[in-house]
PDB file of C-alpha atoms in Angstrom:
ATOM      1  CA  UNK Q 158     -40.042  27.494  -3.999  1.00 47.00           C
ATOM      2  CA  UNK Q 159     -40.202  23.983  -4.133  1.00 58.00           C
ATOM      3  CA  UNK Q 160     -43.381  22.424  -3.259  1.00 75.00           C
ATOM      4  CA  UNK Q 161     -44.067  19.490  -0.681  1.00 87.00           C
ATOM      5  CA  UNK Q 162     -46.596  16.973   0.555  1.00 94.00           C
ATOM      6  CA  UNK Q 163     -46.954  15.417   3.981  1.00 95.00           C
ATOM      7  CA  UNK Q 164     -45.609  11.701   4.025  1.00 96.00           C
ATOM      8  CA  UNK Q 165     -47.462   8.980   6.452  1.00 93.00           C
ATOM      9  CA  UNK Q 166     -44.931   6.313   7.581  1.00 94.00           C
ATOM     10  CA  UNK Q 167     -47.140   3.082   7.689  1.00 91.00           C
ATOM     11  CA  UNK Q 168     -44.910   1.460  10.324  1.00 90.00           C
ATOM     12  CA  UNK Q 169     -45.839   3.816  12.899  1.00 90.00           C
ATOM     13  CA  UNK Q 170     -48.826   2.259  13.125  1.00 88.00           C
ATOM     14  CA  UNK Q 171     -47.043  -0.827  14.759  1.00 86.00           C
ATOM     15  CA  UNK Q 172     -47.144  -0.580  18.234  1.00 83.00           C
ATOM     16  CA  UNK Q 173     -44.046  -2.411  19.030  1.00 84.00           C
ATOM     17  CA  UNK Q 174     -41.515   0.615  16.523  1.00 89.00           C
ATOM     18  CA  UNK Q 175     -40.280   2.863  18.514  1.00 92.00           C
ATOM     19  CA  UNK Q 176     -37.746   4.346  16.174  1.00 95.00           C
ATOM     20  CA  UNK Q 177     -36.010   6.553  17.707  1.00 97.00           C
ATOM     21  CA  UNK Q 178     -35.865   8.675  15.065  1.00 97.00           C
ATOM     22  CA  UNK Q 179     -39.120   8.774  13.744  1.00 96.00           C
ATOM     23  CA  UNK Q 180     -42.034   7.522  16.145  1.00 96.00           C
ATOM     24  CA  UNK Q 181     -43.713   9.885  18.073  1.00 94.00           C
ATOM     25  CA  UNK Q 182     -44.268   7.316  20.589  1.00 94.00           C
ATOM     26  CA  UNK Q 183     -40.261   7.749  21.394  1.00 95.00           C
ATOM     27  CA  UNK Q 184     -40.167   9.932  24.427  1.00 95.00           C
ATOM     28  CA  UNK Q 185     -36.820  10.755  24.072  1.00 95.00           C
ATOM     29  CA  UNK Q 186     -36.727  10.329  20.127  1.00 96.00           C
ATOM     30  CA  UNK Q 187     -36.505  13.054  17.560  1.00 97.00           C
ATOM     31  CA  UNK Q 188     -39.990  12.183  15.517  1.00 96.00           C
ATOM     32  CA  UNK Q 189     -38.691  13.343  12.369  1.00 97.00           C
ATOM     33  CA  UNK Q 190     -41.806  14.443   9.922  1.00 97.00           C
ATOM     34  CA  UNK Q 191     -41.250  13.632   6.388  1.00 97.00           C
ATOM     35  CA  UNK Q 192     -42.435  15.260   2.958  1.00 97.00           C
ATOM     36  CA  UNK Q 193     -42.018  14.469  -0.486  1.00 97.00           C
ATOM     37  CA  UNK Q 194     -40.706  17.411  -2.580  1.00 97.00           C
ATOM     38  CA  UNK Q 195     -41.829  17.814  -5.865  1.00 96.00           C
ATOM     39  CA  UNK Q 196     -38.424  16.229  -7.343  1.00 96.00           C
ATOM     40  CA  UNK Q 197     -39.513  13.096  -5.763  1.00 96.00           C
ATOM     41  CA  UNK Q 198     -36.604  13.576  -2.885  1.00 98.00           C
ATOM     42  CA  UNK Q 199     -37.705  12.692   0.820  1.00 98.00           C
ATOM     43  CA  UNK Q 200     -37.227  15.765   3.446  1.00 98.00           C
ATOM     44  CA  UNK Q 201     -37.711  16.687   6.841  1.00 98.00           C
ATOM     45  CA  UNK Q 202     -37.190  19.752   8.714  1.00 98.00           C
ATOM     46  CA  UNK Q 203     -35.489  19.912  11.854  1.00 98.00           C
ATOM     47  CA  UNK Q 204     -34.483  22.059  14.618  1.00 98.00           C
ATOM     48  CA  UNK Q 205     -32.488  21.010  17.414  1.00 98.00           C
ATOM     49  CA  UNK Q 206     -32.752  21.937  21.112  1.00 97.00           C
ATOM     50  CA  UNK Q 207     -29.399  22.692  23.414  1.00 97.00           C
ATOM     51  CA  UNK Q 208     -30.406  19.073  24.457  1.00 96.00           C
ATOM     52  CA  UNK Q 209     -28.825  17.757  21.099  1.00 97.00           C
ATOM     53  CA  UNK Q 210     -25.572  19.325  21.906  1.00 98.00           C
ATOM     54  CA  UNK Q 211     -22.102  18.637  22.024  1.00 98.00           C
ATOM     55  CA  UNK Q 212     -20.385  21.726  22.516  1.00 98.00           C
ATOM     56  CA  UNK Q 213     -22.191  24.655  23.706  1.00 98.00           C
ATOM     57  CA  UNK Q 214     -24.768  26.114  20.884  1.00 98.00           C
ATOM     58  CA  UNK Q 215     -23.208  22.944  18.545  1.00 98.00           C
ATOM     59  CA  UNK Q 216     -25.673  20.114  17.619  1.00 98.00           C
ATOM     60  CA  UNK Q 217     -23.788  16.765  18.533  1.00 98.00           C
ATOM     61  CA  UNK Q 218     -22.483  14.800  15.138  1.00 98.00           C
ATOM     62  CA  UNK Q 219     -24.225  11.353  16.382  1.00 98.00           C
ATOM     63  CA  UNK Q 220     -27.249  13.245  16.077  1.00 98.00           C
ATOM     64  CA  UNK Q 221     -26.766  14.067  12.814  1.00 98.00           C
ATOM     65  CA  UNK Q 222     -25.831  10.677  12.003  1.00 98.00           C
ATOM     66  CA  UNK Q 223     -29.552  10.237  13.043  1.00 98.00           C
ATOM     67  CA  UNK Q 224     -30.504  12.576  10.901  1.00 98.00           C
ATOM     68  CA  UNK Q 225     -29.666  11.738   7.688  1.00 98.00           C
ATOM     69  CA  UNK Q 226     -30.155   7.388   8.142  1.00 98.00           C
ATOM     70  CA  UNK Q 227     -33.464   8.061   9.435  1.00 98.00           C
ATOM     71  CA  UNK Q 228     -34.322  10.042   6.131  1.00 98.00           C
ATOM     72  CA  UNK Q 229     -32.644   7.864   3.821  1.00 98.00           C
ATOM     73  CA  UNK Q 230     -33.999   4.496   5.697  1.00 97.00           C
ATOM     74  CA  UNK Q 231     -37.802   6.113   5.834  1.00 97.00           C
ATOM     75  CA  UNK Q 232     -37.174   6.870   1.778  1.00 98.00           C
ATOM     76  CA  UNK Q 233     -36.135   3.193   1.274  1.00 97.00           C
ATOM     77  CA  UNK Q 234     -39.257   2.061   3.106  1.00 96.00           C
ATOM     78  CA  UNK Q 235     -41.557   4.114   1.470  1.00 97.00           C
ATOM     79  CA  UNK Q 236     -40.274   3.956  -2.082  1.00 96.00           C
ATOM     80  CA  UNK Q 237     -39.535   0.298  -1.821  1.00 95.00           C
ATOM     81  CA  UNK Q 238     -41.406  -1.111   0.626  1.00 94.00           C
ATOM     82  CA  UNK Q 239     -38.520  -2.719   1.861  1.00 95.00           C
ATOM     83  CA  UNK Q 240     -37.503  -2.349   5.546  1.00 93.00           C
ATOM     84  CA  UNK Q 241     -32.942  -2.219   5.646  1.00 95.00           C
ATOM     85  CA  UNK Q 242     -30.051  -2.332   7.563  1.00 95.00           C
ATOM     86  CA  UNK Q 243     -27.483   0.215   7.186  1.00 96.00           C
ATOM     87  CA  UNK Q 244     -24.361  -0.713   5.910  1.00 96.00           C
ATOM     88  CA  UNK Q 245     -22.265   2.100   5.388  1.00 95.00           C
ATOM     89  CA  UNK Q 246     -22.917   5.665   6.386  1.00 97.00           C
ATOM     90  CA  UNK Q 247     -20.569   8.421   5.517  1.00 95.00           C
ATOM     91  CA  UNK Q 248     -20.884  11.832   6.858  1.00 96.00           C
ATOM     92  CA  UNK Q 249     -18.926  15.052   5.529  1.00 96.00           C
ATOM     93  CA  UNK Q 250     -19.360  17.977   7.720  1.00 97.00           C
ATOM     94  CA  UNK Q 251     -19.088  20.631   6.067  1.00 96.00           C
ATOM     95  CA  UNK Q 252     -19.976  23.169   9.104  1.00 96.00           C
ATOM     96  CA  UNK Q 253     -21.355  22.642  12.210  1.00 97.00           C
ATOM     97  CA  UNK Q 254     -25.006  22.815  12.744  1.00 98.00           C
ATOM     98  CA  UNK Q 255     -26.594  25.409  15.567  1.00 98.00           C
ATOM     99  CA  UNK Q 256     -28.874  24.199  18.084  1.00 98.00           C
ATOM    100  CA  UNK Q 257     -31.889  26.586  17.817  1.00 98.00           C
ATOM    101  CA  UNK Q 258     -31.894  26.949  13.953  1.00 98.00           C
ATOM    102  CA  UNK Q 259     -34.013  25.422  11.716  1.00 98.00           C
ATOM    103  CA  UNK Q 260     -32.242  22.937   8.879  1.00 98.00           C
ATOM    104  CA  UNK Q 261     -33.876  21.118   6.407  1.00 98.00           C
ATOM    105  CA  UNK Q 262     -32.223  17.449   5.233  1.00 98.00           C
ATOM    106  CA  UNK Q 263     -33.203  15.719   1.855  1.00 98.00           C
ATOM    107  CA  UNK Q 264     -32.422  12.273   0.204  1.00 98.00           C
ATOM    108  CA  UNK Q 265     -32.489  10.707  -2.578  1.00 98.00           C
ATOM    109  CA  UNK Q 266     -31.807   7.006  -3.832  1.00 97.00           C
ATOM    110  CA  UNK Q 267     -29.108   7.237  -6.301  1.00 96.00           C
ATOM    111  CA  UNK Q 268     -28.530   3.570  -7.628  1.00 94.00           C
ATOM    112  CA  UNK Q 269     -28.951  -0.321  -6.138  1.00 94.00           C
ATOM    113  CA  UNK Q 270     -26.642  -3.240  -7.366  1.00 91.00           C
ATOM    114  CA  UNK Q 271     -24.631  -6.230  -5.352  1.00 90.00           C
ATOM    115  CA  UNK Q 272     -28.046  -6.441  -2.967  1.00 93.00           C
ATOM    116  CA  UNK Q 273     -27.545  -2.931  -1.644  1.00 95.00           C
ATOM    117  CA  UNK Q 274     -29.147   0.485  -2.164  1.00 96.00           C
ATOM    118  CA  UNK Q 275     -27.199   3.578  -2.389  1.00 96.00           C
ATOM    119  CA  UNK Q 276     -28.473   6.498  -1.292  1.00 97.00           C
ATOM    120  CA  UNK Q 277     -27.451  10.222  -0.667  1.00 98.00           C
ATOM    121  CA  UNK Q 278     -28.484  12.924   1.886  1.00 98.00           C
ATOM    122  CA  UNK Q 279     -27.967  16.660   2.754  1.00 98.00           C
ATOM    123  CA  UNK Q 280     -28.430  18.848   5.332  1.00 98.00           C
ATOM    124  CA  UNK Q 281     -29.441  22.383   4.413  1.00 98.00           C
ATOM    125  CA  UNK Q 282     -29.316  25.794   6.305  1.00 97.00           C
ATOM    126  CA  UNK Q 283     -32.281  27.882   6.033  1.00 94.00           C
ATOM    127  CA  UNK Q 284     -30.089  30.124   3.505  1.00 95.00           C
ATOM    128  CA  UNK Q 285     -30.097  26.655   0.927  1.00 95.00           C
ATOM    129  CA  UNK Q 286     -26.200  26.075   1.554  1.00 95.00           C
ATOM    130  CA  UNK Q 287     -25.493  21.965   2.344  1.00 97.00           C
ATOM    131  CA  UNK Q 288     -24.118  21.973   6.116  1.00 98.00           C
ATOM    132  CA  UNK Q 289     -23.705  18.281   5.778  1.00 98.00           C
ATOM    133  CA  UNK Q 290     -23.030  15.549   3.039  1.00 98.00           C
ATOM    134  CA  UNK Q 291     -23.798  12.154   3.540  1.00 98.00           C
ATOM    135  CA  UNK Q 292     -24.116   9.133   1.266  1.00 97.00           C
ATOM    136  CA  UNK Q 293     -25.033   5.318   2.619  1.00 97.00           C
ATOM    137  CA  UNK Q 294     -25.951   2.101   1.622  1.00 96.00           C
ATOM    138  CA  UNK Q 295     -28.561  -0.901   3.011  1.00 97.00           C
ATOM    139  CA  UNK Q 296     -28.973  -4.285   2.937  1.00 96.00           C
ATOM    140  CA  UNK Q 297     -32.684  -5.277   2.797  1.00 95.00           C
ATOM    141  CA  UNK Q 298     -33.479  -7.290   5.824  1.00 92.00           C
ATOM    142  CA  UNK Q 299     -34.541 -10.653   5.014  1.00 87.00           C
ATOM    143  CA  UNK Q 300     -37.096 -12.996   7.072  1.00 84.00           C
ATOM    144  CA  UNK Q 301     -33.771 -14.846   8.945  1.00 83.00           C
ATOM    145  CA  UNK Q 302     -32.517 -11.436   9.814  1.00 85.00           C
ATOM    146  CA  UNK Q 303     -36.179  -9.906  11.137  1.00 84.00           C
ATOM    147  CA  UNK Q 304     -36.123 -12.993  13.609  1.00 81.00           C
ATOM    148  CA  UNK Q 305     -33.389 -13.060  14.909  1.00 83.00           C
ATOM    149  CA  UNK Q 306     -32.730  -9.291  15.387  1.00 86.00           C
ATOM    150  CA  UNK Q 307     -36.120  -7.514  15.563  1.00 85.00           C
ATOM    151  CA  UNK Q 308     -37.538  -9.392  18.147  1.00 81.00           C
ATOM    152  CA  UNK Q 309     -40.890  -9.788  16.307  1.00 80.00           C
ATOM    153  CA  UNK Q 310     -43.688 -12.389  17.390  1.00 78.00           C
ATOM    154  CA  UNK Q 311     -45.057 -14.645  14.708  1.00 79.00           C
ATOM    155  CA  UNK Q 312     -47.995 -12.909  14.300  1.00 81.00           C
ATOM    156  CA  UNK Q 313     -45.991  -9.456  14.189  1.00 82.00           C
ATOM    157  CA  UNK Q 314     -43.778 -11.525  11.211  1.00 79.00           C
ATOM    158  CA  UNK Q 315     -46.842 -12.590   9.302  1.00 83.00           C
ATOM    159  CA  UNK Q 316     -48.017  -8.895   9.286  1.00 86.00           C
ATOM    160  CA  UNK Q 317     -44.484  -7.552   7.867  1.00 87.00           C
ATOM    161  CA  UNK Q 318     -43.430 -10.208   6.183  1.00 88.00           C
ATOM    162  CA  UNK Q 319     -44.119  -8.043   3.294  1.00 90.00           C
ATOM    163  CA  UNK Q 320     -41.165  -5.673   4.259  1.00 90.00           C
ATOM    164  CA  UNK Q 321     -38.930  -8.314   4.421  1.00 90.00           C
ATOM    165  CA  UNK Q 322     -37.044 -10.617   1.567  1.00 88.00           C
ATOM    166  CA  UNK Q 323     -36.734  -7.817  -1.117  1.00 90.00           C
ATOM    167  CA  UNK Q 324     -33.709  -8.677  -3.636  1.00 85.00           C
ATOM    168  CA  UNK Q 325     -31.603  -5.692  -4.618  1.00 82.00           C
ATOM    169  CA  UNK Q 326     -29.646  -6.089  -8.194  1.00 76.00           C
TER     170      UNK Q 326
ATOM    171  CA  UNK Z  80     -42.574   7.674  -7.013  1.00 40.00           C
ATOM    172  CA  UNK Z  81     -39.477   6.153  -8.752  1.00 41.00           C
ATOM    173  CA  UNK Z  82     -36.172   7.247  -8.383  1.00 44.00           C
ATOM    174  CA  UNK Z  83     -33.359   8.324 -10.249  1.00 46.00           C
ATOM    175  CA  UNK Z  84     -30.353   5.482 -10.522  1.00 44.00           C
ATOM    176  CA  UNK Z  85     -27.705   7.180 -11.677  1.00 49.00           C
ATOM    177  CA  UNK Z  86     -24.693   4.302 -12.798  1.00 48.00           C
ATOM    178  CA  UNK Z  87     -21.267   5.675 -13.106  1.00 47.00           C
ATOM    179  CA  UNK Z  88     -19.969   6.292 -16.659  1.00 51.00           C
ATOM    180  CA  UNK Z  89     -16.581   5.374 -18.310  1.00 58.00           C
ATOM    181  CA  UNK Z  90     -14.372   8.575 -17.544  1.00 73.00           C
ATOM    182  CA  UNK Z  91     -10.923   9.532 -18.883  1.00 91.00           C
ATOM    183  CA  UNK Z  92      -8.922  12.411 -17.721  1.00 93.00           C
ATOM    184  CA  UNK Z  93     -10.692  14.821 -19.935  1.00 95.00           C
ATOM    185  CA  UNK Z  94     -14.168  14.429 -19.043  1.00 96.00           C
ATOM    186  CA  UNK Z  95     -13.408  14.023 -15.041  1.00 97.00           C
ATOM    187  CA  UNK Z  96     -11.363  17.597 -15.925  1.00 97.00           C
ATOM    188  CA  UNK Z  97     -14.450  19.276 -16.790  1.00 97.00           C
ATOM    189  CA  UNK Z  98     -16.565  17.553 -14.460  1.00 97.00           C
ATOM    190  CA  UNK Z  99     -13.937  18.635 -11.522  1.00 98.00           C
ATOM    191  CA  UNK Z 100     -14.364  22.328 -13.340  1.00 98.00           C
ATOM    192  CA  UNK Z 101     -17.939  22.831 -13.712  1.00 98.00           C
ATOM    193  CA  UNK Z 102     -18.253  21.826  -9.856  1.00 98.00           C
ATOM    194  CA  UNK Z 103     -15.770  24.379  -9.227  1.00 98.00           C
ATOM    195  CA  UNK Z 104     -17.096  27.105 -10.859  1.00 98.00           C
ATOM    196  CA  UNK Z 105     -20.855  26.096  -9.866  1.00 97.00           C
ATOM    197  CA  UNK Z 106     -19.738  26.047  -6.485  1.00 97.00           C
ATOM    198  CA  UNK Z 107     -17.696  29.081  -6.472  1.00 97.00           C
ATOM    199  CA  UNK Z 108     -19.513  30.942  -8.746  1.00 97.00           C
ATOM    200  CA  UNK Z 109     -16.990  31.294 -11.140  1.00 97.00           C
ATOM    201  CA  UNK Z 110     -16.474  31.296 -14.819  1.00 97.00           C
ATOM    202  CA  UNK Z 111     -15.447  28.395 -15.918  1.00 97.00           C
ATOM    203  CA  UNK Z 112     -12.589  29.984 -17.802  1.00 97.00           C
ATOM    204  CA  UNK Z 113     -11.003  31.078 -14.299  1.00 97.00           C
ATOM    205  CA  UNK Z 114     -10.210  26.910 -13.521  1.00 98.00           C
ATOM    206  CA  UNK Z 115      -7.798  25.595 -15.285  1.00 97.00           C
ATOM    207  CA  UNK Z 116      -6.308  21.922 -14.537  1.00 97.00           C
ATOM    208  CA  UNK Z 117      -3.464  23.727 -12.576  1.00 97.00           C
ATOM    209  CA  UNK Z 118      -5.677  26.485 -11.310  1.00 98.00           C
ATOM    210  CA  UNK Z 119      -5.035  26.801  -7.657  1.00 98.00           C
ATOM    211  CA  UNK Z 120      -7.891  25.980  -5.873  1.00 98.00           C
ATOM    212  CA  UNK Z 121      -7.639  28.519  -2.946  1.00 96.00           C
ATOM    213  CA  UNK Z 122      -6.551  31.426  -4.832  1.00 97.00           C
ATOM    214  CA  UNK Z 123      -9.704  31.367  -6.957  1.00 97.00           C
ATOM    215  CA  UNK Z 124     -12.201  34.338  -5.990  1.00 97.00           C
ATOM    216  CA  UNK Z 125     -14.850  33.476  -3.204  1.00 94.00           C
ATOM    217  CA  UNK Z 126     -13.028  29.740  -2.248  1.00 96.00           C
ATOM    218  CA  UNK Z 127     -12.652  28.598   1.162  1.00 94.00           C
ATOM    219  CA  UNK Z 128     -12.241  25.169   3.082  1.00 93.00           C
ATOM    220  CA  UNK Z 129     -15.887  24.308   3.283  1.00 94.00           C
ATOM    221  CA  UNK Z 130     -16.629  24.933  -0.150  1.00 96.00           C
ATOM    222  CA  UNK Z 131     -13.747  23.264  -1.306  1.00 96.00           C
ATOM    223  CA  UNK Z 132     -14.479  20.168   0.866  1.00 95.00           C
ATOM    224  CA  UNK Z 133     -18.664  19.959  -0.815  1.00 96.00           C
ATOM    225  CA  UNK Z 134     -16.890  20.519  -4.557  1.00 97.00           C
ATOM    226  CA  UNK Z 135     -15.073  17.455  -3.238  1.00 97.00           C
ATOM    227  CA  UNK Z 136     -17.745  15.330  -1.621  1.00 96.00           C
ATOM    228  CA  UNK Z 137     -19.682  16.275  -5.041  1.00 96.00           C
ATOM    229  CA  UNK Z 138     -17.456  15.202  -7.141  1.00 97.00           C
ATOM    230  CA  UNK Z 139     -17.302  11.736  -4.716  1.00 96.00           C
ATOM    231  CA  UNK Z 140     -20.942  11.254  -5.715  1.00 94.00           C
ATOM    232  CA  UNK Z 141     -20.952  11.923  -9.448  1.00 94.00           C
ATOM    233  CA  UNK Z 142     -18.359   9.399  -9.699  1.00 94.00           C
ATOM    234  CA  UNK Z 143     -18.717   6.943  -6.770  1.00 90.00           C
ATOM    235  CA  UNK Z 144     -15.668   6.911  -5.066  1.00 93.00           C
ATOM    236  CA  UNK Z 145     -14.400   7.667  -1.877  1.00 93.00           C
ATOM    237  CA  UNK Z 146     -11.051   9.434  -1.118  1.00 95.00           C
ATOM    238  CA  UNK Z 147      -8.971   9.237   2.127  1.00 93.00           C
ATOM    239  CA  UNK Z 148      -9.275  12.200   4.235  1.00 92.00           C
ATOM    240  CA  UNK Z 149      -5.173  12.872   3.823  1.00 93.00           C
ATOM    241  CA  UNK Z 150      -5.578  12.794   0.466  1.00 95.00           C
ATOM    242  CA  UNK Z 151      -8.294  15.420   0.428  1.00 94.00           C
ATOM    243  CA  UNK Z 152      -6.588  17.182   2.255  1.00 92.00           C
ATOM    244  CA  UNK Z 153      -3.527  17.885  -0.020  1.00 94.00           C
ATOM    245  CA  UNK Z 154      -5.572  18.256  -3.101  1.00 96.00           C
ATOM    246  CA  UNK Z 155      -4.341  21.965  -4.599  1.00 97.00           C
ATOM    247  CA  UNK Z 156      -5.408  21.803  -8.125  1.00 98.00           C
ATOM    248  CA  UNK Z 157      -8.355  20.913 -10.301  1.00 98.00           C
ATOM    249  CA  UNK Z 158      -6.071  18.062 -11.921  1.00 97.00           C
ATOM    250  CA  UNK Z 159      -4.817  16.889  -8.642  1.00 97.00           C
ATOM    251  CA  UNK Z 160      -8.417  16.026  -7.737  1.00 98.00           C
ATOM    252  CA  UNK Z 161      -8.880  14.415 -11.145  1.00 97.00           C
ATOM    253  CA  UNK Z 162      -5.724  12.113 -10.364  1.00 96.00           C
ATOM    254  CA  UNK Z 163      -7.882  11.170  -7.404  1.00 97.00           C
ATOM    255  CA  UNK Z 164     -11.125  10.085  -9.069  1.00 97.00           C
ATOM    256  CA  UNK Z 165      -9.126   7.974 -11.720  1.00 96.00           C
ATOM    257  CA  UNK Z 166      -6.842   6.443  -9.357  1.00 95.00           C
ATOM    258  CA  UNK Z 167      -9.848   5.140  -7.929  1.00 92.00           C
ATOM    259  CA  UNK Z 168     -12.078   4.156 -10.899  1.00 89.00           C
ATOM    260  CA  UNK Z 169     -11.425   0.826 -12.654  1.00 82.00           C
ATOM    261  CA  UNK Z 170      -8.408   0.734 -14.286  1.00 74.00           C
ATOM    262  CA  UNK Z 171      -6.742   3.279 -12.032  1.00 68.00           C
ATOM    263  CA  UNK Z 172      -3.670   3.277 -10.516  1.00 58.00           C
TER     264      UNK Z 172
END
């Protein structure tokens, strides 16, 4: 058994994220909880109501999607203390996920070069088999980019400017 | 906590062979004697379509490449998925 300790995401204490993954202050978000196993990975563990669905019993893809950036962002953030953009995210599904089941999804950083990070992610059943595959990269978001797209105040810049401007290889 | 950063390393045919092979058999639970380069991938004890397709998405990892769907696909053999990764690696066709 793999052991695992409760993660704080610092960001959450910013009134103005709502991420609608991972801030409880989303009402209609999915608050993901994250832990760090003991192989330094970042994991959550999930389990989706019939609101999540696609088809019947079926947890929706997007949501998935969801899923496995929010993990590999929030690892990014916390191991790098670097706030990104997703560039790429690729998604195998191996077999669909059941609403009502609990999954647990873990990531990993696997390399950074050309001003991205690459990263990797997996969704697990409870019986350990990967459900779903994904690997992504980001681009660290730089002060230009925080302006114009994050609709921050100066004073909310000043405070993060220390997530933003990170170079990558 | 630092990470791993794995960087892809030179392959040839050989070792992308036994890299395509020891994902097989890990994922099948196989002996690695049972896959051979021309070893058909569906006829091997225990294989199906999903666990074909994650021996595949491995293998996209270790090596950092991405293969068309299609391609994926029509992959039959251990050596046919090899001809993917080094078609894709530099220097490839």
């Amino acid at each position: 058994m793999t052991g695992s300790v409760p993660v704080e995401l610092p960001w959450l204490r910013e009134p103005r994220f709502r991420c609608f993954g991972c801030s409880p202050r989303n009402p209609v978000g999915l608050a993901l909880r994250m832990h760090r196993l003991d192989d330094g990975r970042l994991a959550t563990e999930v389990t989706f109501s019939p609101d999540y669905a696609s088809y019947p019993g079926v947890v929706h893809g997007g949501i998935v999607g969801v899923l496995v950036d929010e993990l590999m962002g929030d690892l990014i953030a916390l191991d790098r203390g670097l706030l990104a953009f997703s560039v790429t995210l690729r998604t195998k599904f191996l077999r669909p996920l059941r609403t009502g089941l609990p999954y647990r999804a873990v990531a990993r950083i696997t390399r950074e070069g050309g001003g991205l990070l690459h990263t990797e992610a997996d969704v697990l059943s409870p019986d350990g088999e990967a459900h779903v595959m994904a690997t992504a990269s980001y681009q660290p978001i730089s002060s230009p980019q925080a302006e114009g797209h994050l609709e921050l105040g100066s004073a909310d810049r000043d405070r993060l400017a220390h997530y933003f401007d990170h170079r990558i290889g | 906590m630092s990470q791993p950063t794995d960087q892809p390393s030179p392959a040839d045919a050989a070792s992308v062979l036994e890299e395509v092979r020891g994902q097989v058999a890990k994922e099948l639970g196989v002996d690695l004697s049972q896959v051979e380069a021309d070893t058909v991938l569906k006829q091997l004890p225990g294989s199906d379509s999903v666990r074909l397709l994650r021996v595949v998405a491995q293998v996209e990892r270790v090596y950092d490449v991405e293969f068309e769907d299609e391609d994926i696909f029509r992959v039959r053999t251990p050596g046919e998925l090899v001809g993917l990764v080094l078609a894709q690696l530099p220097g490839g066709e």
